[in-house]
Every structure is written in structure tokens, then in C-alpha cells.
Short mmCIF file of C-alpha atoms and ligand atoms in Angstrom, two decimals:
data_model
loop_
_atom_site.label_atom_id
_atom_site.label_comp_id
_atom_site.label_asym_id
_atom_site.label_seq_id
_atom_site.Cartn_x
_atom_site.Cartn_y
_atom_site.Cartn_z
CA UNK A 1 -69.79 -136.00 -16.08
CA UNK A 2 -67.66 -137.36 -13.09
CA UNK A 3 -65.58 -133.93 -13.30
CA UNK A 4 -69.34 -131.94 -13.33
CA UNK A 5 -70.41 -133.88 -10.07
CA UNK A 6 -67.23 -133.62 -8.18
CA UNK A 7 -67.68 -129.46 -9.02
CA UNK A 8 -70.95 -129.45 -7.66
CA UNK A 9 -70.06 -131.84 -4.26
CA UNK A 10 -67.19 -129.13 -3.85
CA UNK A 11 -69.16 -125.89 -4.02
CA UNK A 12 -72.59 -127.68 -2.53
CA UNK A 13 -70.54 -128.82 0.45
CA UNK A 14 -67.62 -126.93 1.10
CA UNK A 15 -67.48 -128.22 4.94
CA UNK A 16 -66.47 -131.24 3.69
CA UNK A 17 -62.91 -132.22 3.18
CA UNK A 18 -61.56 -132.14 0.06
CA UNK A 19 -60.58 -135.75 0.32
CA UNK A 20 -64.05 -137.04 1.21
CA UNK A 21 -65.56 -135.06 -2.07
CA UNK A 22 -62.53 -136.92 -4.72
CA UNK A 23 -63.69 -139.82 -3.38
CA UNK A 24 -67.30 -139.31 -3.88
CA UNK A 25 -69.53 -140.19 -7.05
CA UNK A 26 -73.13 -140.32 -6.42
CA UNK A 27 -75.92 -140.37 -8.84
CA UNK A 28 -77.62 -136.84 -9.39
CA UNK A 29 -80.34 -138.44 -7.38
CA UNK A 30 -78.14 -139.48 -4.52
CA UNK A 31 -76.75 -135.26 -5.01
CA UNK A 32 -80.19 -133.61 -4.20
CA UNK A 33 -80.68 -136.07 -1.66
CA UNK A 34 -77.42 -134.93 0.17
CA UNK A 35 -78.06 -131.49 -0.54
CA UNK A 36 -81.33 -130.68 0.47
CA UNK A 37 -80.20 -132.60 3.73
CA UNK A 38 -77.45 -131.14 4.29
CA UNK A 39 -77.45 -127.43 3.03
CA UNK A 40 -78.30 -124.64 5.20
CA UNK A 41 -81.97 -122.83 5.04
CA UNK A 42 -80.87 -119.20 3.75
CA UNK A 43 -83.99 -116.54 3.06
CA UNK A 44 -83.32 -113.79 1.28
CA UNK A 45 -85.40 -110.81 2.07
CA UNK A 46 -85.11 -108.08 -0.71
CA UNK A 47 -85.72 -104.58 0.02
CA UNK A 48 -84.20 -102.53 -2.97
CA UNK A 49 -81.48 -100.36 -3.64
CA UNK A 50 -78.89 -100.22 -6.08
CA UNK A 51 -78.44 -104.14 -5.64
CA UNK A 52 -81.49 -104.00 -7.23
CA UNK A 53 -80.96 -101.34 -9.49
CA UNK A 54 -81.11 -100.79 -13.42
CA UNK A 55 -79.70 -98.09 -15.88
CA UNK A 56 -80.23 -97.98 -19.53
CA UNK A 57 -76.43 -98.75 -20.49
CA UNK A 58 -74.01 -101.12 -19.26
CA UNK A 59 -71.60 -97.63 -18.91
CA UNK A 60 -73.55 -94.70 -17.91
CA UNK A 61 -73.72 -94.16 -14.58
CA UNK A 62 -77.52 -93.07 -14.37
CA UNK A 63 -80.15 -95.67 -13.04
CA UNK A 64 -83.06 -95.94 -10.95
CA UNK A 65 -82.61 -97.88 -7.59
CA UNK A 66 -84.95 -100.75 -6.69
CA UNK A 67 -86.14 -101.86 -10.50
CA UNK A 68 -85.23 -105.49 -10.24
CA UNK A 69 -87.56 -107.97 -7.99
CA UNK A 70 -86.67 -110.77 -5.69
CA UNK A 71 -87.28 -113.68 -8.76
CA UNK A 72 -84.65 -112.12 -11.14
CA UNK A 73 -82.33 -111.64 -8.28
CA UNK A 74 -82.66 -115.19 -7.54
CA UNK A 75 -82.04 -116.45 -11.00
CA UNK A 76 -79.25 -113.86 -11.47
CA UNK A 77 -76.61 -115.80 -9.38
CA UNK A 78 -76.63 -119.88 -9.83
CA UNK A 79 -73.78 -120.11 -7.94
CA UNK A 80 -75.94 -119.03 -4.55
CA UNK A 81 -78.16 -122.08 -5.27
CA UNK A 82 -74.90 -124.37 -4.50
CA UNK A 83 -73.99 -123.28 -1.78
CA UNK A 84 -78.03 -122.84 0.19
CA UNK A 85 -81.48 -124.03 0.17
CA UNK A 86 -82.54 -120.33 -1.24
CA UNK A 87 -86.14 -118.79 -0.65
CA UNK A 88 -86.42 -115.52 -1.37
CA UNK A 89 -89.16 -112.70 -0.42
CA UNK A 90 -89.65 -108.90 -1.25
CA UNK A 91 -90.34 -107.03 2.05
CA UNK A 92 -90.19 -103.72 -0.17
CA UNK A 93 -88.77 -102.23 -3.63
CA UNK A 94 -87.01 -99.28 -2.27
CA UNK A 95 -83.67 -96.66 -2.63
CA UNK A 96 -82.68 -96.97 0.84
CA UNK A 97 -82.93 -93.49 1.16
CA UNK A 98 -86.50 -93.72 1.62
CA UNK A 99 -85.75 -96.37 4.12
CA UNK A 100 -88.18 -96.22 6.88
CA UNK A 101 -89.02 -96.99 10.89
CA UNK A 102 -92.09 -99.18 9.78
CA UNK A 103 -89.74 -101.09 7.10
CA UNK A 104 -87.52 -101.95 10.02
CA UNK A 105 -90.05 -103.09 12.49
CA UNK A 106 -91.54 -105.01 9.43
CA UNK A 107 -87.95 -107.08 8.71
CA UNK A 108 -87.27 -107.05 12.38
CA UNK A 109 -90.28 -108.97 13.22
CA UNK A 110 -90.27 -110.88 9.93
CA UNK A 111 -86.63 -112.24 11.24
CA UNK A 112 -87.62 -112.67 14.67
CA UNK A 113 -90.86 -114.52 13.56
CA UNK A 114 -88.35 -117.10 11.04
CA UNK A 115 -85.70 -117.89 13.69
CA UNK A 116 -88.25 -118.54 16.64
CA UNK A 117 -90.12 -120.92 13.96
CA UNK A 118 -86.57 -122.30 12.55
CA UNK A 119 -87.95 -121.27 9.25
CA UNK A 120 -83.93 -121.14 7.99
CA UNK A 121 -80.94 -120.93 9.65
CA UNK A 122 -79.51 -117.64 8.23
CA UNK A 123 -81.05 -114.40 6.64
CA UNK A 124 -79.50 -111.79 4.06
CA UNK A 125 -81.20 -109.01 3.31
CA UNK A 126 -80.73 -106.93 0.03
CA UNK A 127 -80.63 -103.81 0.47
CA UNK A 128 -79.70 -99.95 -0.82
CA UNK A 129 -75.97 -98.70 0.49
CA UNK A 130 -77.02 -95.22 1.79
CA UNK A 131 -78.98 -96.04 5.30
CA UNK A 132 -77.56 -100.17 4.70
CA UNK A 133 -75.78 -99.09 8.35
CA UNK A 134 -78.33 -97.56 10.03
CA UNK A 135 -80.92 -101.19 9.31
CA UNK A 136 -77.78 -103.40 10.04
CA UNK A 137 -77.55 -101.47 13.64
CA UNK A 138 -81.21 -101.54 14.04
CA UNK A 139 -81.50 -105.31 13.33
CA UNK A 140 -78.38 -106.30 15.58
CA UNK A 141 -80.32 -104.62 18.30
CA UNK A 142 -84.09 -106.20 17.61
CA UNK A 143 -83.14 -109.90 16.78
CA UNK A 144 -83.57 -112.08 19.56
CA UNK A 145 -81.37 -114.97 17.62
CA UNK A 146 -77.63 -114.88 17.17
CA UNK A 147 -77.95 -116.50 13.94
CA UNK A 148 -76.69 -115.08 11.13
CA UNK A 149 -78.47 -112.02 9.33
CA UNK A 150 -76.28 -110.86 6.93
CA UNK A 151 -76.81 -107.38 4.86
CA UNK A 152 -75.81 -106.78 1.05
CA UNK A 153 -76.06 -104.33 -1.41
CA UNK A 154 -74.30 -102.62 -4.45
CA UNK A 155 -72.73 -99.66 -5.35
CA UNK A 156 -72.95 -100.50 -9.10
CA UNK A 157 -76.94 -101.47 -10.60
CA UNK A 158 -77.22 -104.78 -11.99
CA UNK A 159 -77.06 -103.78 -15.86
CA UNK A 160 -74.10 -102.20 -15.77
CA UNK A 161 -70.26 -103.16 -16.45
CA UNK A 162 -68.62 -104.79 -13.94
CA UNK A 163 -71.72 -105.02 -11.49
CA UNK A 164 -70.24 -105.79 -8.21
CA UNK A 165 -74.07 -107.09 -6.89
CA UNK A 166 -73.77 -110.45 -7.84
CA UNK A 167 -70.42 -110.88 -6.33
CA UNK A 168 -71.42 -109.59 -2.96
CA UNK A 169 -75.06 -111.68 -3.29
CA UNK A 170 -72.75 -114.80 -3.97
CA UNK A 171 -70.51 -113.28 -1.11
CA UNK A 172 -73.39 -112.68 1.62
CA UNK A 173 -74.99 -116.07 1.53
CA UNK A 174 -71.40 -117.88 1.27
CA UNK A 175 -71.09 -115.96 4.52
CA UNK A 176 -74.67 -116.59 5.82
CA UNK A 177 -74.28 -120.30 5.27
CA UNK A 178 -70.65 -120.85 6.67
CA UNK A 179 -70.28 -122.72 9.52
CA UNK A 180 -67.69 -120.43 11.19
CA UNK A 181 -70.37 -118.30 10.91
CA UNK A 182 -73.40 -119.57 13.02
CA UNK A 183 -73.05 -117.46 15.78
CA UNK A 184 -72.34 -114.29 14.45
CA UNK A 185 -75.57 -112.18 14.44
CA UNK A 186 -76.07 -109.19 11.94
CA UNK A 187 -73.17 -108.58 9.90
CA UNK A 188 -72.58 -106.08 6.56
CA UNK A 189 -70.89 -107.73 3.74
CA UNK A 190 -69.71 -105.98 0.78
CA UNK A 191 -66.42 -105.55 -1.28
CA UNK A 192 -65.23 -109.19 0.37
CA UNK A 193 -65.25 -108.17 3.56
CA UNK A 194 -67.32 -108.80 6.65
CA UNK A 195 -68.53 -105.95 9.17
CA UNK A 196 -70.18 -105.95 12.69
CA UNK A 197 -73.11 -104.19 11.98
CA UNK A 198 -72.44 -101.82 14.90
CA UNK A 199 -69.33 -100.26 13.27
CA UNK A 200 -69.81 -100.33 9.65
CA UNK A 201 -70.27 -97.15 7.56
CA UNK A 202 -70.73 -95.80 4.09
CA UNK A 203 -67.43 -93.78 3.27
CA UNK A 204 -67.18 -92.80 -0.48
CA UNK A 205 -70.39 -91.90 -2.11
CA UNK A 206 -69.53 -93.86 -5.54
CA UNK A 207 -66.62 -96.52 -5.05
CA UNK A 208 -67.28 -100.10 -4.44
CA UNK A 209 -64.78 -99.76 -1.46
CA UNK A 210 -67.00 -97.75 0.65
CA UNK A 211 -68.33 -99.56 3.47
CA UNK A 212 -65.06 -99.25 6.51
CA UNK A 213 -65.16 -99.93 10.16
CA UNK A 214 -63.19 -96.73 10.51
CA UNK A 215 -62.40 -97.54 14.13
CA UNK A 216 -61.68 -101.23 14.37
CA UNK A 217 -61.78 -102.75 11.01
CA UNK A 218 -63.60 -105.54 9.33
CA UNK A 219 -64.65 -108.82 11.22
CA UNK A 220 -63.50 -111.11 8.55
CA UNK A 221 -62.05 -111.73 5.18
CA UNK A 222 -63.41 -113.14 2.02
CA UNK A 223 -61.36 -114.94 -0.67
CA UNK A 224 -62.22 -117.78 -3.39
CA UNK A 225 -65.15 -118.53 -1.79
CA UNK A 226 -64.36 -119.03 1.99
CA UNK A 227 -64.60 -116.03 4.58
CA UNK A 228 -61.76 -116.43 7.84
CA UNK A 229 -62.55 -114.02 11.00
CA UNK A 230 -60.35 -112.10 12.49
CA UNK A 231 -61.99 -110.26 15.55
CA UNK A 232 -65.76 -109.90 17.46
CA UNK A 233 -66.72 -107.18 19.31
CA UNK A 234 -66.95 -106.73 22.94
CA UNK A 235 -70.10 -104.50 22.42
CA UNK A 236 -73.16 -107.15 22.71
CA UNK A 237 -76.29 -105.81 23.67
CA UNK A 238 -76.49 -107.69 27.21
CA UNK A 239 -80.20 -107.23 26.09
CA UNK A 240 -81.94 -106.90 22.97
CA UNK A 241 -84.52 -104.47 22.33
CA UNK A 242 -88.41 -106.06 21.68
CA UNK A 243 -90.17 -104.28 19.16
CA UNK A 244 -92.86 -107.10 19.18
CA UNK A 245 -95.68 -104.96 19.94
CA UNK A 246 -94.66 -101.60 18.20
CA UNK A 247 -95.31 -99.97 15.17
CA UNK A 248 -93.36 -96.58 15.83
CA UNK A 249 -90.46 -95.62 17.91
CA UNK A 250 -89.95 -92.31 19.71
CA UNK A 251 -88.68 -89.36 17.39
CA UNK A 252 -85.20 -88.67 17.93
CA UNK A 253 -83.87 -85.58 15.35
CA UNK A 254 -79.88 -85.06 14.17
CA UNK A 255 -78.36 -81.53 14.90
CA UNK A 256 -75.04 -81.09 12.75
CA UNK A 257 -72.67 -78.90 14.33
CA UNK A 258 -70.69 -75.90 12.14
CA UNK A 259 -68.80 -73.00 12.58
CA UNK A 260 -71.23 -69.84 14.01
CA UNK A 261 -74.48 -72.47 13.92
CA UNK A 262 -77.86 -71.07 15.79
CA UNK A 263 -80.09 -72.70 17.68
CA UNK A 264 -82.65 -72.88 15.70
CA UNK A 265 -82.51 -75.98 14.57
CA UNK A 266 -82.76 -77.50 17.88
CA UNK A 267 -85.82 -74.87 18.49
CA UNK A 268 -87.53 -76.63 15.51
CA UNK A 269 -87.16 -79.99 16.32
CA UNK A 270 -88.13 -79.81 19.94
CA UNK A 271 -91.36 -78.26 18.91
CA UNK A 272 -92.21 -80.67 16.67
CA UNK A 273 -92.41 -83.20 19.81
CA UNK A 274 -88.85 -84.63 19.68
CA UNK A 275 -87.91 -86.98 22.63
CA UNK A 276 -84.57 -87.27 21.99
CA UNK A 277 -81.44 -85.39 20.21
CA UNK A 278 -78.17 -86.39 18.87
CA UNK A 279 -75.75 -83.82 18.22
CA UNK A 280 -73.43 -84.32 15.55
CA UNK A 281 -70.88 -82.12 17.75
CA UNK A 282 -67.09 -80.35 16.26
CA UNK A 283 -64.63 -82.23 16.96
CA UNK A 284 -65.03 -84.19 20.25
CA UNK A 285 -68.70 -83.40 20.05
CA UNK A 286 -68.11 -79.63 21.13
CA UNK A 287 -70.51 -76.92 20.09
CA UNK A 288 -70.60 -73.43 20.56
CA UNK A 289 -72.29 -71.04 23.40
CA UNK A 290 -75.83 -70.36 21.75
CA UNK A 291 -76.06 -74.61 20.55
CA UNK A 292 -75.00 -75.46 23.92
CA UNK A 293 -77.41 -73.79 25.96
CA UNK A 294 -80.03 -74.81 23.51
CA UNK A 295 -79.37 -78.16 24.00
CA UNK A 296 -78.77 -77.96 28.21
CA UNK A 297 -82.30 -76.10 28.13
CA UNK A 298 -83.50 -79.34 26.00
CA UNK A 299 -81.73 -81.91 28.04
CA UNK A 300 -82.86 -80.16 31.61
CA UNK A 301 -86.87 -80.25 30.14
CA UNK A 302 -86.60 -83.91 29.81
CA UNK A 303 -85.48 -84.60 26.60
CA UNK A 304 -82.44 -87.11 26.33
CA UNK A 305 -79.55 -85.58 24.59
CA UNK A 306 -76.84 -87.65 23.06
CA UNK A 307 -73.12 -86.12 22.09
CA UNK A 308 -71.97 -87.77 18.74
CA UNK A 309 -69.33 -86.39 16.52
CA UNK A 310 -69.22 -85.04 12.79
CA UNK A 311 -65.51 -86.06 12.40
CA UNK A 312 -66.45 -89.63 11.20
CA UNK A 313 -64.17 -91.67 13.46
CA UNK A 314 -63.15 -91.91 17.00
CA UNK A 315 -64.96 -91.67 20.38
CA UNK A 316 -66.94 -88.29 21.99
CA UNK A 317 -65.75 -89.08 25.71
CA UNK A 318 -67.47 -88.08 28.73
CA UNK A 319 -67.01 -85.01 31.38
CA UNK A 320 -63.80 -84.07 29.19
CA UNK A 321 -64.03 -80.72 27.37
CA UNK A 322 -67.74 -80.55 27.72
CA UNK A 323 -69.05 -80.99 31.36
CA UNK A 324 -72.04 -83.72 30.11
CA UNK A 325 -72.76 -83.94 33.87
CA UNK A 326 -73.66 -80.48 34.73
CA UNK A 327 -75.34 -79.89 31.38
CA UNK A 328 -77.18 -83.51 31.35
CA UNK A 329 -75.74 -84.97 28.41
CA UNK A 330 -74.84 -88.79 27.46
CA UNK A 331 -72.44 -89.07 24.93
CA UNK A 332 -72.11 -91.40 21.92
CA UNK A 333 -68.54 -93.15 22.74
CA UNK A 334 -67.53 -94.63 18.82
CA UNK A 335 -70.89 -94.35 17.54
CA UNK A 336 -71.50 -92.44 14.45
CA UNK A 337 -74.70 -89.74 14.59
CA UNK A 338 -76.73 -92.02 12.20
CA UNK A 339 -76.11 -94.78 14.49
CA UNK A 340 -76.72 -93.18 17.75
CA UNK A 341 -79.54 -92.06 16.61
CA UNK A 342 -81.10 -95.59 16.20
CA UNK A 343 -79.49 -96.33 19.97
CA UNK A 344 -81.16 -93.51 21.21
CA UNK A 345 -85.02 -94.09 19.68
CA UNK A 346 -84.76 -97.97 21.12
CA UNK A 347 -83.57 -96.91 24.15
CA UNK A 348 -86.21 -94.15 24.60
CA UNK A 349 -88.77 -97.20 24.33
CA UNK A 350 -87.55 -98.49 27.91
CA UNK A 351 -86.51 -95.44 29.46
CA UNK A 352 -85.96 -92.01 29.73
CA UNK A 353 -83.11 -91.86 32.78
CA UNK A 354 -79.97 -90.40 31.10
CA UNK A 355 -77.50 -92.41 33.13
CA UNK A 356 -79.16 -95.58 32.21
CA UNK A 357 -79.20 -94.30 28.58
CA UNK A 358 -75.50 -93.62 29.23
CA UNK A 359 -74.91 -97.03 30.11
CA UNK A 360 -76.70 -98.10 26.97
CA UNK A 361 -74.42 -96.18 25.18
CA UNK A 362 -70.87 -97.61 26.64
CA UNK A 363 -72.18 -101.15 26.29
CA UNK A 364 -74.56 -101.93 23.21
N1 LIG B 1 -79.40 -94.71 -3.33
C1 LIG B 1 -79.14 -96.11 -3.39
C2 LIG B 1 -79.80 -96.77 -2.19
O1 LIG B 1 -79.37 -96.57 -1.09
C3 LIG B 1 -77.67 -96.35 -3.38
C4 LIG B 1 -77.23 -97.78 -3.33
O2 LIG B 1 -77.97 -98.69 -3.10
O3 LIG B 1 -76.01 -98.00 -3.51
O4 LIG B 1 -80.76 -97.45 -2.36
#
């Protein structure tokens, strides 16, 4: 019994020293009274994905994302409960490739809303792998708080063999509730590691290791139960975006770049009322003759053009091989296409002058 109690003191307060929990041996009344005073206010808000996925067999790789809803996931990981005061809520049941702009302004607000009434101290949100990047970027840009908001998902669904969504559950409110962790703002954690939400992204399309910081690395570590950081960012929005009062966001369209590509693409999209463009470009963001008029003709009527790259890692620099001047263009720097596409629709909702969108773009 005293073994059981000094288990639970040591996983239900880990900020304590290890001394001060041998010592301790409270009734099991005493132990809820400590906890509920003492452990951190974690909501989880559950969106879907594979994290909430089932398949008929424990080994066949088929299943159907968001299956599984916020009350199983709940009960599916004890350990969570030692470590948090746990509510959970399901904001949507969804593969996160049917992730949406009204599903982000939805959890945005929803997270604004429980920080400004200190309805917890940290958030995770469950969600699927394949846009998990593009919702991490979005929140870090939309909540006002610095507290906490940490992302989660799975690459395995929750019936199968060697599920890694518990873990990384277990994982992402270890991390939301850490005290070396109260100023850290939205974060992706998966596979024991920590990553800004600004440089995250999914790599593999089936291993658990997929989610890399291709250009700086992970944030922190996590082993037996503790996480340690390593590094923060110098990119913090000086100002975050307020999506209080909207319930859309300017349309800003992808062009990929390839070898002998047309224009029409670009034709398409601009028709169809785009304000914005981000061209996933070759290389340092290069395209070729017919592309790059389309998109100087685009960029001169108004619309913003943004120069990512296709490569996957590195930055698209400015005035270099492509005179972004002369042709009005702002380029990405590090962001990925995905991301700067997110970037580019927030910044759209505060202006349309390409050098200030520029300056967005070096600093956020
Ligand atoms: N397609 C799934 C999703 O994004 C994949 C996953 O969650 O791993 O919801």
C-alpha cells in the first residue's frame, strides 16, 4: 500500500524532489486533496486522425481515421490522469486531410476563449499527422497566450500492434503540464520529441519517425517521463494575428514548380478570386520563363506572391537568382509552401503591402 502511494506521489508530482515524496505517506484522502491542488488544468481538444483511428486487426495496416471519440481516448491512457487535472472535448472527428479554415478559427478561438478565462493552464490537441503542421503554425500565430498548446497525433491507429498514440498522448500532456514548459506556446510532440510549431514537418508518409525540423531540429527531448529543452526560436510573432471576429481568411492557392510547367495553373487560380500565391519554386524557388511572367503579371495586378521552395529544407533568399524586387515578389525565407501559405492568408487579413508582408515573412 505504502509502495502504491509513494508511485502515485512520484508520477502525480514529479516537480517535487524525490526526497520530499520518500518521505511522504498521506491518506488517499490527503492524495486527492494535494492533487487536485496542485496539478495543472490540461484540456484536451480532440479533432481526429489516426490518433484516433481504428483498423479491423491489430496487423493490417488498413483503418479508417477519426473512429475513436474523446471518452475512450481519455480512458485509454491512466497514466495521463497522474500527471493532470484532464477534461477533454471533441471539436471534430476528422482525417486531417479534410482539415479545414473554419476548424481552425473554431480551436483558435476555443483556446483563446480558455486561456483569457484561465479555464486550464495548458491545451493538447489530438489531431491527424498529414496537415498536424499546417494547425500547429496556424495556432502559434492566433493564440494570444504563451501557454502551452501542445499538438499530438499517431502514425499507427489505436487497435493496432505497437500503437505509438498512447505513448505520444502520455507524452504531450507530460509536456503540456511540465513546468519547464509554461512559457512555451504551440509546440508538436510526437516520437519523444518536442517541435516549434513553426518548423515542424511531416517527412515519411508511414514511419513513426516522421515529424523533423529539417532546418534546426527539435526544441526538446523526451525520456522516462521528463522532457529537457535544448533551443527556442528567435522567430516570435512580435504580434499575433486576431481572428476574433472572422469566420474565413483570404484564399491563398499553392503552385508546385516542375520541369517545362505552364501557366495555367496560376491562370486558374487567379480567376477563381485568389488574393495571394505561394510558389513552391525549383530549387531556390526558381521557375521557368512562361511561370515567371505568370506570376510577375499576378504580383503587378495586386495579388501578393510569396517564393517558397519544393526542395523541403533550407531558405528561398531574396534579390539572389530571382530579382523579387523588380518582379514584386516576397519570398518565404525557411518556410515550407504549406506553411507559408498559412503566413500568407493571416497576413492578407491586415494588409496587402508586399514589403510589409516581406517583413512578416523574415520575422514570424
Ligand atoms: N490521414 C491521417 C490524418 O491525417 C493520418 C494520420 O493521422 O496519421 O488524419
Amino acid at each position: 500500500m505504502k509502495r502504491m502511494f509513494v508511485l502515485t506521489l512520484a508520477l502525480g508530482l514529479s516537480f517535487q524532489s524525490q526526497a520530499q515524496i520518500a518521505t511522504a505517506t498521506p491518506t488517499k484522502a490527503e492524495m486527492t486533496k494535494i492533487q487536485t491542488k496542485t496539478q495543472p488544468r490540461v484540456i484536451i481538444l480532440a479533432t481526429g486522425g489516426t490518433i484516433a483511428g481504428a483498423g479491423e486487426s491489430a496487423t493490417k495496416a488498413a483503418y479508417k481515421a477519426g473512429q475513436v471519440p474523446i471518452d475512450a481516448l481519455l480512458n485509454a491512457v491512466p497514466e495521463m490522469h497522474q500527471l493532470a487535472k484532464i477534461e477533454g472535448e471533441q471539436v471534430a472527428n476528422i482525417g486531417s486531410q479534410d482539415m479545414n479554415i473554419e476548424t481552425w478559427l473554431k480551436l483558435s478561438k476555443r483556446i483563446n476563449q480558455i486561456f483569457d478565462n484561465n479555464e486550464a493552464d495548458a491545451v493538447v490537441v489530438t489531431h491527424g499527422t498529414d496537415t498536424l503542421e499546417e494547425t500547429a503554425y496556424f495556432l502559434s500565430l492566433t493564440i494570444r497566450s504563451n501557454k502551452p498548446v501542445v499538438l499530438v497525433g499517431a502514425m499507427r491507429p489505436s487497435t493496432a500492434m505497437s500503437q505509438d498514440g498512447n505513448r505520444n498522448l502520455l507524452d504531450a500532456v507530460m509536456v503540456a503540464s511540465a513546468p519547464q514548459s509554461k512559457n512555451i506556446g504551440t509546440v508538436v510532440v510526437m516520437n519523444e520529441l518536442v517541435f516549434a510549431a513553426r518548423d515542424v514537418t511531416k517527412t515519411n508518409t508511414t514511419s513513426t519517425a516522421t515529424f523533423q525540423s529539417r532546418n534546426f531540429g527539435p526544441l526538446g527531448l523526451i525520456y522516462d517521463g521528463k522532457v529537457n529543452y535544448y533551443y527556442q526560436s528567435t522567430h516570435q510573432p512580435t504580434k499575433k494575428f486576431n481572428v476574433d471576429k472572422l469566420d474565413k481568411l483570404p484564399q491563398v492557392d499553392i503552385v508546385y514548380g516542375y520541369a517545362d510547367a505552364s501557366p495555367k495553373a496560376i491562370e486558374c487560380m487567379i480567376a477563381d478570386g485568389a488574393k495571394g500565391l505561394v510558389y513552391a519554386g525549383l530549387g531556390n524557388g526558381n521557375f521557368n520563363a512562361p511561370v515567371g511572367a505568370a506570376l510577375e503579371k499576378a504580383a503587378k495586378s495586386g495579388i501578393a506572391v510569396v517564393r517558397s521552395a519544393r526542395a523541403g529544407s533550407g531558405r528561398v533568399t531574396l534579390n539572389n537568382e530571382v530579382n523579387d524586387a523588380a518582379m514584386g515578389f516576397a519570398v518565404a525565407d525557411d518556410l515550407n509552401p504549406q506553411k507559408a501559405r498559412v503566413l500568407l492568408m493571416l497576413s492578407l487579413t491586415g494588409t496587402n503591402d508586399i514589403k510589409v508582408i516581406q517583413d512578416i515573412f523574415f520575422k514570424y
